[in-house]
PDB file of C-alpha atoms in Angstrom:
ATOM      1  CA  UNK A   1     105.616 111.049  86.336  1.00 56.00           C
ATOM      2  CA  UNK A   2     105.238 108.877  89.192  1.00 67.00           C
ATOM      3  CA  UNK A   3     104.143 105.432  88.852  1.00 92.00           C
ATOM      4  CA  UNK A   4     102.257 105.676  92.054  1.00 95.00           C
ATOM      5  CA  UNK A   5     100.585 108.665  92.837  1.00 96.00           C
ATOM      6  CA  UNK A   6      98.912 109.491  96.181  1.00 97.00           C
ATOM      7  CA  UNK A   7      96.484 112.596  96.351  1.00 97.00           C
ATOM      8  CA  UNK A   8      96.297 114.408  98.102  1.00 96.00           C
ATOM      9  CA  UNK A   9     100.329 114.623  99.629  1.00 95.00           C
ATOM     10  CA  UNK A  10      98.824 115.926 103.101  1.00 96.00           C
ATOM     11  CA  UNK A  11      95.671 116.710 105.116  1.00 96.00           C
ATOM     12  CA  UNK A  12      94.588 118.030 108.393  1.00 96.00           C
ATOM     13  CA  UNK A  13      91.391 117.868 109.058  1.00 95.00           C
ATOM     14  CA  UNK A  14      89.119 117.603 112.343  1.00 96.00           C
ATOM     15  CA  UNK A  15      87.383 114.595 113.742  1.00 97.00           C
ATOM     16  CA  UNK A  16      84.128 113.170 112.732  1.00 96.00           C
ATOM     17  CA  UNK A  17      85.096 113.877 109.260  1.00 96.00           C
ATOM     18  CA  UNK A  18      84.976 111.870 106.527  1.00 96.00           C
ATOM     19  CA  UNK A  19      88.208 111.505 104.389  1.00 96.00           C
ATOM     20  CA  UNK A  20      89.579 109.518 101.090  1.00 97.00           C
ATOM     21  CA  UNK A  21      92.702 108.829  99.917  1.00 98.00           C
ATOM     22  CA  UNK A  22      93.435 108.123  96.537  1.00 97.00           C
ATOM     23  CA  UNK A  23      96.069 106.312  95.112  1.00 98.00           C
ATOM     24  CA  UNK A  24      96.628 105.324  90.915  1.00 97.00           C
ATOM     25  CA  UNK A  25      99.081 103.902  89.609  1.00 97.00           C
ATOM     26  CA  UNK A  26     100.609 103.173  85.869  1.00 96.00           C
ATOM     27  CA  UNK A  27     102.322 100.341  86.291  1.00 92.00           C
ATOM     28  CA  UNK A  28      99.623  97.824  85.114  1.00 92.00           C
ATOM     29  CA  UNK A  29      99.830  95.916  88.561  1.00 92.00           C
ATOM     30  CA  UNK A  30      97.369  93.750  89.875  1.00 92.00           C
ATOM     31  CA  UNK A  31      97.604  94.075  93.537  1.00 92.00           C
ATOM     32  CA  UNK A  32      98.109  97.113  95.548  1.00 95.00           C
ATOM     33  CA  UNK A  33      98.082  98.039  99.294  1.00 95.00           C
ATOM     34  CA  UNK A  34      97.260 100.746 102.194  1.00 97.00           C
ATOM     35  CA  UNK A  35      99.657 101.015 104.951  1.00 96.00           C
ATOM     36  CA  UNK A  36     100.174 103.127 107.821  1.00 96.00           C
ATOM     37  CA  UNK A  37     103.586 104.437 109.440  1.00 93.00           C
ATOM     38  CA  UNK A  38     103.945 105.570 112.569  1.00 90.00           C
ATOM     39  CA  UNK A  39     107.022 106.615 114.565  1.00 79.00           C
ATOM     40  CA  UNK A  40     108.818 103.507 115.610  1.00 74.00           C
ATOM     41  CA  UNK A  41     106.313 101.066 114.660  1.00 77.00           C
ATOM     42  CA  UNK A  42     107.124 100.570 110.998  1.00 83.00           C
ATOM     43  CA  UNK A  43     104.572  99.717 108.595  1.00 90.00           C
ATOM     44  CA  UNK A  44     101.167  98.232 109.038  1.00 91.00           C
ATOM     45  CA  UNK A  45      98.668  96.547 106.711  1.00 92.00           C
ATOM     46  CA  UNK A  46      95.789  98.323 106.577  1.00 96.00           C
ATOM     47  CA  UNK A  47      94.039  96.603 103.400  1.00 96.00           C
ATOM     48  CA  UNK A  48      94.828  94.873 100.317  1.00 94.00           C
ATOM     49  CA  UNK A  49      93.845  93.872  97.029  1.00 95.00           C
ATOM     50  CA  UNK A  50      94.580  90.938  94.623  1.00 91.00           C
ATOM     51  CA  UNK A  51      92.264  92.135  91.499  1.00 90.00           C
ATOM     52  CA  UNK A  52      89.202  94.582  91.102  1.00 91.00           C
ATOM     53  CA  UNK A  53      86.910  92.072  92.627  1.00 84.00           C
ATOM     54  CA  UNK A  54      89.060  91.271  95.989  1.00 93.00           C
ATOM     55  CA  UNK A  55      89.425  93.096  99.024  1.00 96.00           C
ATOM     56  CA  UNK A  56      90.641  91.852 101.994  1.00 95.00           C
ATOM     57  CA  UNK A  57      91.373  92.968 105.739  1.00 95.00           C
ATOM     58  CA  UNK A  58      95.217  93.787 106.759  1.00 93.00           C
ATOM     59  CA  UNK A  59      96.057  94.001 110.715  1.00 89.00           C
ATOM     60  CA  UNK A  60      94.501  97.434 111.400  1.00 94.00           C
ATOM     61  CA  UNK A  61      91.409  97.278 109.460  1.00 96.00           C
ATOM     62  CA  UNK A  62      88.886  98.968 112.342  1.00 95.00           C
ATOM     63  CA  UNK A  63      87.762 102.262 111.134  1.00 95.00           C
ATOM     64  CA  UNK A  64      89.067 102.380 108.062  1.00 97.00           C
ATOM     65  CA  UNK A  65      87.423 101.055 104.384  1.00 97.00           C
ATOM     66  CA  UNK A  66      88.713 100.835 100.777  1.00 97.00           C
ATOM     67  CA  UNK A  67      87.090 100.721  97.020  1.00 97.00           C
ATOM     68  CA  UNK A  68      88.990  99.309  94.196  1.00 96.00           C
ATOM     69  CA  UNK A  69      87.219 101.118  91.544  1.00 88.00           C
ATOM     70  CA  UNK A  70      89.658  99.809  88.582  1.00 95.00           C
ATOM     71  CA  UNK A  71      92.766  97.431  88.564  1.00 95.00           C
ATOM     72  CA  UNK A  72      94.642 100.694  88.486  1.00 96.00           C
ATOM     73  CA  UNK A  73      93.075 102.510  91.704  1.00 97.00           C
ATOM     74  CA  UNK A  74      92.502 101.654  95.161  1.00 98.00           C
ATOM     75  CA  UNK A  75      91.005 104.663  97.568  1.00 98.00           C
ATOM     76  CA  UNK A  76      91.291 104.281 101.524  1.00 98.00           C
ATOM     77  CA  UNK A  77      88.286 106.077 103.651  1.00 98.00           C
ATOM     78  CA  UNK A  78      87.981 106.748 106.796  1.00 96.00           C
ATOM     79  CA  UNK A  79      84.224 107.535 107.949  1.00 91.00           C
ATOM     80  CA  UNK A  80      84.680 109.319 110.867  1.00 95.00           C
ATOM     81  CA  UNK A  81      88.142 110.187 111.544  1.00 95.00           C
ATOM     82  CA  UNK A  82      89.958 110.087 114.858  1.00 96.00           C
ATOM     83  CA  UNK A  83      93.099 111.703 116.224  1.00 96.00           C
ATOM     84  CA  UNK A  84      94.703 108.258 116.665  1.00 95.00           C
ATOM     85  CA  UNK A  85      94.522 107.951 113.212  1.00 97.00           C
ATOM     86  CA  UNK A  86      97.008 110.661 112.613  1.00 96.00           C
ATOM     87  CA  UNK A  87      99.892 108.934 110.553  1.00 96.00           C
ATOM     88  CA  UNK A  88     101.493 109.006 107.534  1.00 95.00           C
ATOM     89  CA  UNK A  89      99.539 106.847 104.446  1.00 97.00           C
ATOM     90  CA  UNK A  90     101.086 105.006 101.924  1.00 96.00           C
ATOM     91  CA  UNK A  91     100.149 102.730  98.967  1.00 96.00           C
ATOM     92  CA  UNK A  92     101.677  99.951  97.322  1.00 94.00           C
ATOM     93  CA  UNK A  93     101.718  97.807  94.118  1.00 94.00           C
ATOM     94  CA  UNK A  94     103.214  94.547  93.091  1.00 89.00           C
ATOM     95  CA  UNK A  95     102.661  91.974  90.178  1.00 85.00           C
ATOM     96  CA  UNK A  96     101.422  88.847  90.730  1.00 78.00           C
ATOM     97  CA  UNK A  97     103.347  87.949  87.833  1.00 71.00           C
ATOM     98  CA  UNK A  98     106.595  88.877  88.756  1.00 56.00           C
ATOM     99  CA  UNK A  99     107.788  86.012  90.069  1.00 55.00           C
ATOM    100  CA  UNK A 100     111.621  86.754  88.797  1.00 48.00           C
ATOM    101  CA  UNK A 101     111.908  89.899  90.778  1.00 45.00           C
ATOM    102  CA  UNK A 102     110.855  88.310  94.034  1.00 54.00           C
ATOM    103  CA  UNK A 103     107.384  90.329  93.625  1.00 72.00           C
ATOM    104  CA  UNK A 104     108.818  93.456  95.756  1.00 80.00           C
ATOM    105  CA  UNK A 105     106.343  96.350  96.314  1.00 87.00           C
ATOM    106  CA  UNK A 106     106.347  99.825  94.525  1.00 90.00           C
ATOM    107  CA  UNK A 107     105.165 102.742  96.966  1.00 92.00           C
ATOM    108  CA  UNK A 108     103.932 106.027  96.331  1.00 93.00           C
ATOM    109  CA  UNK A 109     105.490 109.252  98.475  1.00 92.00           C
ATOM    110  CA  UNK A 110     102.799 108.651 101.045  1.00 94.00           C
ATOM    111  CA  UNK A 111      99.996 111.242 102.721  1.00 96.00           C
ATOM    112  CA  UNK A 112     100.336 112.955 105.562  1.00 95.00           C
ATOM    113  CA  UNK A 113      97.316 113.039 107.422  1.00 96.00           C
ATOM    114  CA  UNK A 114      96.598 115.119 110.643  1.00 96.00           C
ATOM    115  CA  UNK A 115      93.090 114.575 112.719  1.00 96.00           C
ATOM    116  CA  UNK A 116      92.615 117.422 114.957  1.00 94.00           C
TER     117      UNK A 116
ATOM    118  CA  UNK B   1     102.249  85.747 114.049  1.00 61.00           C
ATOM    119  CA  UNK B   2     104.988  86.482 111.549  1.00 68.00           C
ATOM    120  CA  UNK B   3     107.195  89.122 113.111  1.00 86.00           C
ATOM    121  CA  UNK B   4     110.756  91.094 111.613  1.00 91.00           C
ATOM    122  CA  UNK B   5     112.413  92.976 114.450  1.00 93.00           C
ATOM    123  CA  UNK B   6     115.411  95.613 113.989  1.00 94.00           C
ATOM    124  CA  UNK B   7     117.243  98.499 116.062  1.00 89.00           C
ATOM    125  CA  UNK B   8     115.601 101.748 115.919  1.00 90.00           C
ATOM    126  CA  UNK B   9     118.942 103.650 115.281  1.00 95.00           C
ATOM    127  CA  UNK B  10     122.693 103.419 113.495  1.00 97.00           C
ATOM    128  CA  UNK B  11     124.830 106.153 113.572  1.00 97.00           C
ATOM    129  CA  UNK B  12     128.747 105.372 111.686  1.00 97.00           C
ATOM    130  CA  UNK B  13     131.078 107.701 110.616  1.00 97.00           C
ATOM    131  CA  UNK B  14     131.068 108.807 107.157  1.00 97.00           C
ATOM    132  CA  UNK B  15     133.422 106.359 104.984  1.00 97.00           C
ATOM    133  CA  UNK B  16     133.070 103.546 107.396  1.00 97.00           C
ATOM    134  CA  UNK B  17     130.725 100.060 106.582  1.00 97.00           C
ATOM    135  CA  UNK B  18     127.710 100.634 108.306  1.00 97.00           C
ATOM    136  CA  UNK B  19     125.484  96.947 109.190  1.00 97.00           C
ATOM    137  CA  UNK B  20     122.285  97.227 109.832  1.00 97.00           C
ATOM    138  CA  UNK B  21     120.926  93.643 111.144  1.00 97.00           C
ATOM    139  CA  UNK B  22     117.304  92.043 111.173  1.00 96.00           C
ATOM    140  CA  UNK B  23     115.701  89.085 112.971  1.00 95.00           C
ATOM    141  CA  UNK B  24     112.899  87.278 111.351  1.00 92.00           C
ATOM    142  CA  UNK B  25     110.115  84.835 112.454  1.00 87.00           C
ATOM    143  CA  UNK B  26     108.646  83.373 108.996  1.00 81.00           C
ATOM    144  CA  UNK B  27     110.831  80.357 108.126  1.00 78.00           C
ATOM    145  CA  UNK B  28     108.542  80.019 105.175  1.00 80.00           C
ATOM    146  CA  UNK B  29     109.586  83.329 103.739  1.00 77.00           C
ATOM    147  CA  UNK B  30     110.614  83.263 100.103  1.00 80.00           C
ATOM    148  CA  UNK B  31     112.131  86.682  99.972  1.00 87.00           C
ATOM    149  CA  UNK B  32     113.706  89.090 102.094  1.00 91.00           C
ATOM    150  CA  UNK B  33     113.925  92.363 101.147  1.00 93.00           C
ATOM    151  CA  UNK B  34     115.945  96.037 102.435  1.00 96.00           C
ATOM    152  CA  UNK B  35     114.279  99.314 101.730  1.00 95.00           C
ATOM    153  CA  UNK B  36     115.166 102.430 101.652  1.00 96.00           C
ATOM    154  CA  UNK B  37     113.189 105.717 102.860  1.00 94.00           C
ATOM    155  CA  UNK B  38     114.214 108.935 102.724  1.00 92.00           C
ATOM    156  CA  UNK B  39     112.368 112.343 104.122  1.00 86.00           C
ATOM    157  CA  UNK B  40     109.233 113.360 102.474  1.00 82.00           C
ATOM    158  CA  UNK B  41     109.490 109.797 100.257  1.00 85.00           C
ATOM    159  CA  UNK B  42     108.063 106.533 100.282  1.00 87.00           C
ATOM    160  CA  UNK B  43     109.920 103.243 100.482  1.00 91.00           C
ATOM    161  CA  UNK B  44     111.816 102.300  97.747  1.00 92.00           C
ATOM    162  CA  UNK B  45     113.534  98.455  97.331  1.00 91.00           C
ATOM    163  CA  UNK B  46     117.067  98.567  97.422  1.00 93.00           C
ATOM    164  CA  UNK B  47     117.883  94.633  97.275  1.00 92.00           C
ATOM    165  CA  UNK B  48     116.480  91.239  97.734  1.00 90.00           C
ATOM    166  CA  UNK B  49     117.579  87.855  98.460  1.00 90.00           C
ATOM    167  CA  UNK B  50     115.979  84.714  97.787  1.00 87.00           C
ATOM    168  CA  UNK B  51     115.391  82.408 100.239  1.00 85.00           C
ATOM    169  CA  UNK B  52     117.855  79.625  98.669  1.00 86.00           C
ATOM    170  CA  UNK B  53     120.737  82.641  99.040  1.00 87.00           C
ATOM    171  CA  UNK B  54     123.334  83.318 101.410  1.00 91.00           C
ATOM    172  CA  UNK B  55     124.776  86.031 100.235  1.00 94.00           C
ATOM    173  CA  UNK B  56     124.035  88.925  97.239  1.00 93.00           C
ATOM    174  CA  UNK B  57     126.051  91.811  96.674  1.00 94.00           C
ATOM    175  CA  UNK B  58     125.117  94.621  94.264  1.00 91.00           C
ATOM    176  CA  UNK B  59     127.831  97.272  94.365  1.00 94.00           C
ATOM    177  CA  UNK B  60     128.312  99.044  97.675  1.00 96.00           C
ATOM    178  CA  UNK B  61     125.823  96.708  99.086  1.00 96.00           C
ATOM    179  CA  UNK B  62     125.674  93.134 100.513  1.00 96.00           C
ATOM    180  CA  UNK B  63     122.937  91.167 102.024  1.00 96.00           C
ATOM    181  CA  UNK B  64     123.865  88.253 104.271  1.00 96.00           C
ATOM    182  CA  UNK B  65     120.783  85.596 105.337  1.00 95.00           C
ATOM    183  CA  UNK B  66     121.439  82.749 107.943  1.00 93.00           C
ATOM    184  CA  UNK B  67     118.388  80.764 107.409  1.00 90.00           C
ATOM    185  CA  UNK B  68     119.155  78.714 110.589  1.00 91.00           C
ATOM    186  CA  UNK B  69     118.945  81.626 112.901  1.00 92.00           C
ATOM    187  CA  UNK B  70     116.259  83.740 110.538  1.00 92.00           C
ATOM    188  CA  UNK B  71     119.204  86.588 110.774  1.00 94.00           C
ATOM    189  CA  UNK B  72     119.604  89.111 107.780  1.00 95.00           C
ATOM    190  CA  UNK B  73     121.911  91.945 107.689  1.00 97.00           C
ATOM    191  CA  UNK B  74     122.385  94.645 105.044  1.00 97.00           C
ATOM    192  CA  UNK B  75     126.212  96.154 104.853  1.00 97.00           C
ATOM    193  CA  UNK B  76     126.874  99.508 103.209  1.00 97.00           C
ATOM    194  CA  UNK B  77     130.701  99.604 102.220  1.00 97.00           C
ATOM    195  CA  UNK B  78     132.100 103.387 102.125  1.00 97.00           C
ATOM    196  CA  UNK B  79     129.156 105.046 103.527  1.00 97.00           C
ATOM    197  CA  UNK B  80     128.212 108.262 102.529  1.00 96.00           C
ATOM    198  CA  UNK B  81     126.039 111.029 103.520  1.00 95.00           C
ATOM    199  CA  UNK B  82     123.246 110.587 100.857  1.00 94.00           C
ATOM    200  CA  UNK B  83     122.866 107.081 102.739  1.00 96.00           C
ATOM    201  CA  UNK B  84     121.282 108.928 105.436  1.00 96.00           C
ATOM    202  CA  UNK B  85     117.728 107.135 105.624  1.00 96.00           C
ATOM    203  CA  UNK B  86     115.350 104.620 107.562  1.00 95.00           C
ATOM    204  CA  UNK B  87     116.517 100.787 106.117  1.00 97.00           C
ATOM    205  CA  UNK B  88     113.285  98.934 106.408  1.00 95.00           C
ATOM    206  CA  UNK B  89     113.750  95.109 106.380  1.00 95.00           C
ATOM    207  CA  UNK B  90     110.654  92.783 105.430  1.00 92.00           C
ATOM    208  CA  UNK B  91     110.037  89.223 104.474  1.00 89.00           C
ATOM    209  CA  UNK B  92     107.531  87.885 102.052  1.00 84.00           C
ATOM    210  CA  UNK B  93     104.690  86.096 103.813  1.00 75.00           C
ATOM    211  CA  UNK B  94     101.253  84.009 102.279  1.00 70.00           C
ATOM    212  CA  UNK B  95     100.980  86.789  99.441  1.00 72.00           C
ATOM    213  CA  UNK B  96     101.961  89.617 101.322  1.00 79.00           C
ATOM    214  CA  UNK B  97     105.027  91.588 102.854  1.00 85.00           C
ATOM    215  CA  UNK B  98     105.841  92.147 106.764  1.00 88.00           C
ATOM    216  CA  UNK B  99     108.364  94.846 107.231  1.00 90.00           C
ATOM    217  CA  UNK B 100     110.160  95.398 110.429  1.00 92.00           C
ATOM    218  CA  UNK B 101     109.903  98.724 112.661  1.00 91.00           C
ATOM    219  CA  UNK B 102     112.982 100.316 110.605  1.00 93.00           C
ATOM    220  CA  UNK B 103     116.604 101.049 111.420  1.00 95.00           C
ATOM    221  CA  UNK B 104     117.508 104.812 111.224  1.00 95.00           C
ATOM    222  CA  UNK B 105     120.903 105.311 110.118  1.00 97.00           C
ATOM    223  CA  UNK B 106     122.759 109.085 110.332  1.00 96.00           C
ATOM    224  CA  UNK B 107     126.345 109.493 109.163  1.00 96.00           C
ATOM    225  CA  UNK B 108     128.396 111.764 111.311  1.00 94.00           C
ATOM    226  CA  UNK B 109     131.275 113.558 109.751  1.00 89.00           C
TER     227      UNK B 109
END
């Protein structure tokens, strides 16, 4: 099983829509991540979280929201989707703790999301 | 802001090194990382290199950082087909990771 898991693995829906992502993971981290790809622009921080209580704002926070329901899940919503939101989602874990493996970030297989 | 730039695109012959190079802006960047995405698949880490490092080499791969000119490079000896993927670089940054645009590299035969 995946240690990250991302439901669901694609989407098209139309705009105006409201839409979650969900993303769990088993790997008893603390922090985990929403990011965005797009063609030739790499990834970009959406939001992030340290702990349960913590939420905080990435670069490309407009539009978008995110609950942290439990240390192990972190959903991304978007209230009223937009075409320009079309992009592939992923999420991402590390451990705070983890100092000896230079605290790299886990990623799930991402969601493919299509605003018509 | 911090910043990691890369080429878009690497394409080397199969068997040959291939190099994929990075530029980064953070000097205060404790870790640099490579990772690897393949189709339909998220990012996985392939290496790291602590800031204090020059060099690290696990197996086919080696990681060179010049901390004077914020330069990184990842070499792949003996390429092969299955190394067909986007190489995202990133550094480490207050808590959190800036990757770069990503290099795509296709091996031709």
């Amino acid at each position: 099983d995946a240690d990250v898991t991302q439901t669901p693995r694609n989407r098209i829906t139309k705009t105006g829509k409201r839409i979650m992502l969900e993303c769990s993971q088993t790997k008893g981290h603390d922090r985990m991540y929403w990011y965005r790809q797009d063609p030739g622009l790499g990834l970009r921080l959406i939001y992030y979280s340290f702990d349960v209580k913590d939420i905080n704002k990435g670069e490309i926070s407009d539009g978008y929201s995110v609950s942290r329901q439990a240390q192990a899940k972190f959903s991304l919503s978007l209230e009223s989707a937009i075409p320009n939101q079309t992009a592939l989602y992923f999420c991402a874990t590390s451990d705070s703790h983890g100092t000896g493996d230079g605290q790299p970030q886990h990623f799930g297989d991402g969601t493919r999301l299509s605003i018509l | 802001g911090e910043d990691v730039e890369q080429s878009l695109f690497l394409s080397v012959r199969e068997g040959d090194s291939s190099v994929i190079n990075c530029t980064y802006t953070d000097s205060s960047s404790t870790y640099l990382y490579w990772y690897k995405q393949e189709p339909g698949a998220g990012l996985q880490l392939l290496t790291y290199i602590f800031s204090n490092m020059d060099m690290k080499q696990d197996q086919r791969l080696t990681v060179l950082l010049n901390k004077k000119d914020k330069h990184l490079s990842l070499r792949i000896a003996d390429t092969q087909t299955g190394d067909s993927a986007i190489y995202f670089c990133a550094e480490s940054s207050a808590s959190k990771i800036i990757f770069g645009s990503g290099t795509r590299l296709s091996i031709r035969p």
